[in-house]
Amino acid sequence: MVGSLMAAWPVQQQQQGWRKGPWTPEEDKLLIEYVNLHGEGRWSSVARCAGLNRSGKSCRLRWVNYLRPGLKRGQITPQEEGIIIELHSIWGN
């Protein structure tokens, strides 16, 4: 059963005609504007209503990992590194 569901996924994706590959600046702009107006959630609706030819999962991942306001970019500070090392020594992996 699981194998048949997984085999059907690429077919469903092809039938939907979802775009794959790198996001364009125009797509980023559409996603940012839509989320700023309507908020996060119901990502399958976001993709459809914002006029994006992407899956809901792709929209969610793009927002969470790259576009979300307040997302910290760059290297960690020495203080953050110390906290990580301290917590790792207490809790492990």
Coordinates of N, CA and C in Angstrom, one line a residue:
M1 N 0.8 -1.2 0.0 CA 0.0 0.0 0.0 C 0.9 1.3 0.0
V2 N 1.9 1.3 0.9 CA 2.7 2.5 1.0 C 3.5 2.7 -0.3
G3 N 3.9 1.6 -0.9 CA 4.6 1.7 -2.2 C 3.8 2.3 -3.3
S4 N 2.5 1.9 -3.3 CA 1.6 2.4 -4.4 C 1.3 3.9 -4.1
L5 N 1.3 4.3 -2.9 CA 1.0 5.7 -2.6 C 2.2 6.6 -3.0
M6 N 3.4 6.0 -2.7 CA 4.6 6.8 -3.1 C 4.8 6.8 -4.6
A7 N 4.5 5.7 -5.3 CA 4.6 5.7 -6.7 C 3.6 6.7 -7.4
A8 N 2.5 7.0 -6.7 CA 1.5 7.9 -7.3 C 1.9 9.3 -7.1
W9 N 2.8 9.6 -6.1 CA 3.1 11.0 -5.8 C 3.7 11.8 -7.0
P10 N 4.7 11.2 -7.7 CA 5.2 12.0 -8.8 C 4.2 12.2 -9.9
V11 N 3.3 11.2 -10.1 CA 2.3 11.3 -11.1 C 1.3 12.5 -10.8
Q12 N 1.0 12.6 -9.5 CA 0.1 13.6 -9.0 C 0.8 15.0 -9.2
Q13 N 2.1 15.0 -8.9 CA 2.8 16.3 -9.1 C 2.9 16.7 -10.5
Q14 N 3.0 15.7 -11.4 CA 3.1 16.0 -12.9 C 1.7 16.5 -13.3
Q15 N 0.6 15.9 -12.8 CA -0.7 16.2 -13.2 C -1.0 17.7 -12.8
Q16 N -0.5 18.1 -11.6 CA -0.8 19.4 -11.1 C 0.0 20.4 -12.0
G17 N 1.1 20.0 -12.6 CA 1.9 20.9 -13.4 C 2.7 21.9 -12.5
W18 N 3.1 21.5 -11.3 CA 3.8 22.3 -10.4 C 5.2 22.6 -10.9
R19 N 5.7 23.8 -10.7 CA 7.0 24.2 -11.2 C 8.0 23.6 -10.2
K20 N 9.1 23.2 -10.7 CA 10.3 22.7 -9.8 C 11.5 23.6 -10.1
G21 N 12.5 23.4 -9.3 CA 13.7 24.2 -9.5 C 13.7 25.5 -8.7
P22 N 14.7 26.3 -9.0 CA 15.0 27.5 -8.2 C 13.8 28.5 -8.3
W23 N 13.6 29.2 -7.2 CA 12.5 30.2 -7.1 C 13.0 31.5 -7.8
T24 N 12.1 32.2 -8.5 CA 12.5 33.4 -9.1 C 12.2 34.6 -8.1
P25 N 12.8 35.7 -8.3 CA 12.5 36.9 -7.5 C 11.0 37.2 -7.5
E26 N 10.3 37.0 -8.7 CA 8.9 37.3 -8.8 C 8.1 36.4 -8.0
E27 N 8.4 35.1 -7.9 CA 7.7 34.2 -7.1 C 7.9 34.5 -5.6
D28 N 9.1 34.9 -5.2 CA 9.4 35.3 -3.9 C 8.5 36.4 -3.5
K29 N 8.4 37.4 -4.4 CA 7.6 38.6 -4.1 C 6.1 38.3 -3.9
L30 N 5.6 37.4 -4.8 CA 4.2 37.0 -4.7 C 4.0 36.3 -3.4
L31 N 4.9 35.4 -3.0 CA 4.7 34.7 -1.7 C 4.8 35.6 -0.5
I32 N 5.7 36.5 -0.5 CA 5.9 37.5 0.6 C 4.6 38.3 0.7
E33 N 4.2 38.9 -0.4 CA 3.0 39.7 -0.4 C 1.7 39.0 0.1
Y34 N 1.6 37.8 -0.3 CA 0.4 37.0 0.1 C 0.5 36.7 1.6
V35 N 1.6 36.2 2.1 CA 1.7 35.9 3.5 C 1.6 37.1 4.4
N36 N 2.1 38.3 3.9 CA 2.0 39.5 4.7 C 0.5 39.9 4.8
L37 N -0.3 39.7 3.7 CA -1.7 40.1 3.7 C -2.6 39.1 4.5
H38 N -2.3 37.8 4.3 CA -3.2 36.8 4.8 C -2.7 35.9 5.9
G39 N -1.4 36.0 6.2 CA -0.8 35.2 7.3 C -0.3 33.9 6.8
E40 N 0.3 33.2 7.7 CA 0.8 31.8 7.4 C -0.3 30.8 7.6
G41 N -0.2 29.6 7.0 CA -1.1 28.5 7.2 C -1.8 28.2 5.9
R42 N -2.4 27.0 5.9 CA -3.1 26.5 4.7 C -2.2 26.7 3.5
W43 N -1.1 26.1 3.5 CA -0.1 26.4 2.4 C -0.5 25.9 1.1
S44 N -1.4 24.9 0.9 CA -1.9 24.6 -0.4 C -2.8 25.7 -0.9
S45 N -3.5 26.3 -0.1 CA -4.3 27.5 -0.5 C -3.4 28.7 -0.9
V46 N -2.3 28.9 -0.1 CA -1.4 30.0 -0.4 C -0.9 29.8 -1.9
A47 N -0.5 28.6 -2.2 CA 0.1 28.4 -3.5 C -0.9 28.7 -4.6
R48 N -2.1 28.3 -4.4 CA -3.2 28.5 -5.4 C -3.6 30.0 -5.5
C49 N -3.9 30.6 -4.3 CA -4.4 31.9 -4.3 C -3.4 33.0 -4.6
A50 N -2.2 32.7 -4.4 CA -1.1 33.7 -4.7 C -0.7 33.7 -6.1
G51 N -1.2 32.7 -6.9 CA -0.9 32.6 -8.3 C 0.4 31.9 -8.5
L52 N 0.9 31.2 -7.6 CA 2.1 30.4 -7.7 C 1.9 29.1 -8.3
N53 N 2.7 28.6 -9.1 CA 2.6 27.3 -9.7 C 3.6 26.3 -8.9
R54 N 3.4 26.4 -7.6 CA 4.2 25.5 -6.7 C 3.3 24.8 -5.8
S55 N 3.8 23.7 -5.2 CA 3.1 22.9 -4.2 C 3.0 23.7 -2.9
G56 N 2.0 23.4 -2.1 CA 1.9 24.0 -0.8 C 3.2 23.8 0.0
K57 N 3.7 22.6 0.0 CA 4.9 22.2 0.7 C 6.1 23.1 0.3
S58 N 6.2 23.3 -1.0 CA 7.3 24.1 -1.5 C 7.2 25.5 -1.0
C59 N 6.0 26.1 -1.0 CA 5.7 27.4 -0.5 C 6.1 27.5 1.0
R60 N 5.6 26.6 1.8 CA 5.9 26.6 3.2 C 7.4 26.5 3.4
L61 N 8.1 25.6 2.8 CA 9.6 25.5 3.0 C 10.3 26.8 2.5
R62 N 9.9 27.4 1.5 CA 10.5 28.6 1.0 C 10.3 29.7 2.0
W63 N 9.1 29.8 2.6 CA 8.8 30.9 3.6 C 9.7 30.6 4.8
V64 N 9.6 29.4 5.4 CA 10.2 29.1 6.6 C 11.8 29.2 6.6
N65 N 12.3 28.7 5.5 CA 13.8 28.7 5.4 C 14.5 29.9 4.8
Y66 N 13.8 30.7 4.0 CA 14.4 31.8 3.3 C 13.8 33.1 3.4
L67 N 12.5 33.2 3.5 CA 11.8 34.5 3.4 C 11.2 35.1 4.6
R68 N 11.0 34.3 5.6 CA 10.4 34.7 6.9 C 11.1 35.9 7.5
P69 N 10.4 36.9 7.9 CA 11.0 38.1 8.6 C 11.6 37.6 9.9
G70 N 12.7 38.2 10.3 CA 13.4 37.8 11.5 C 14.3 36.6 11.4
L71 N 14.3 36.0 10.2 CA 15.2 34.8 10.0 C 16.7 35.3 10.1
K72 N 17.4 34.7 11.0 CA 18.8 35.1 11.2 C 19.7 34.4 10.1
R73 N 20.5 35.3 9.5 CA 21.4 34.8 8.5 C 22.8 35.0 8.9
G74 N 23.7 34.2 8.4 CA 25.1 34.4 8.8 C 25.6 33.5 9.8
Q75 N 26.8 33.8 10.3 CA 27.4 32.9 11.3 C 26.9 33.1 12.7
I76 N 27.0 32.1 13.5 CA 26.6 32.2 14.9 C 27.6 33.0 15.7
T77 N 27.2 33.7 16.8 CA 28.1 34.5 17.6 C 28.9 33.5 18.5
P78 N 30.0 34.0 19.1 CA 30.7 33.2 20.1 C 29.8 32.9 21.3
Q79 N 29.0 33.8 21.7 CA 28.1 33.5 22.8 C 27.1 32.3 22.4
E80 N 26.6 32.3 21.2 CA 25.7 31.3 20.8 C 26.4 29.9 20.7
E81 N 27.7 30.0 20.2 CA 28.5 28.8 20.1 C 28.7 28.2 21.5
G82 N 29.0 29.1 22.5 CA 29.2 28.6 23.9 C 28.0 27.9 24.4
I83 N 26.8 28.5 24.2 CA 25.5 27.9 24.6 C 25.3 26.5 24.0
I84 N 25.6 26.4 22.7 CA 25.5 25.1 22.0 C 26.4 24.1 22.7
I85 N 27.6 24.5 22.9 CA 28.6 23.5 23.5 C 28.2 23.1 24.9
E86 N 27.7 24.1 25.6 CA 27.3 23.8 27.0 C 26.1 22.8 27.0
L87 N 25.1 23.1 26.2 CA 23.9 22.3 26.1 C 24.3 20.9 25.6
H88 N 25.2 20.8 24.6 CA 25.6 19.6 24.1 C 26.3 18.7 25.1
S89 N 27.1 19.3 26.0 CA 27.8 18.6 27.0 C 26.8 18.0 28.0
I90 N 25.6 18.7 28.2 CA 24.6 18.3 29.2 C 23.7 17.2 28.5
W91 N 23.2 17.5 27.3 CA 22.2 16.7 26.7 C 22.7 15.7 25.7
G92 N 23.9 16.0 25.1 CA 24.4 15.1 24.0 C 23.7 15.4 22.7
N93 N 23.9 14.5 21.8 CA 23.3 14.7 20.4 C 21.8 14.6 20.5

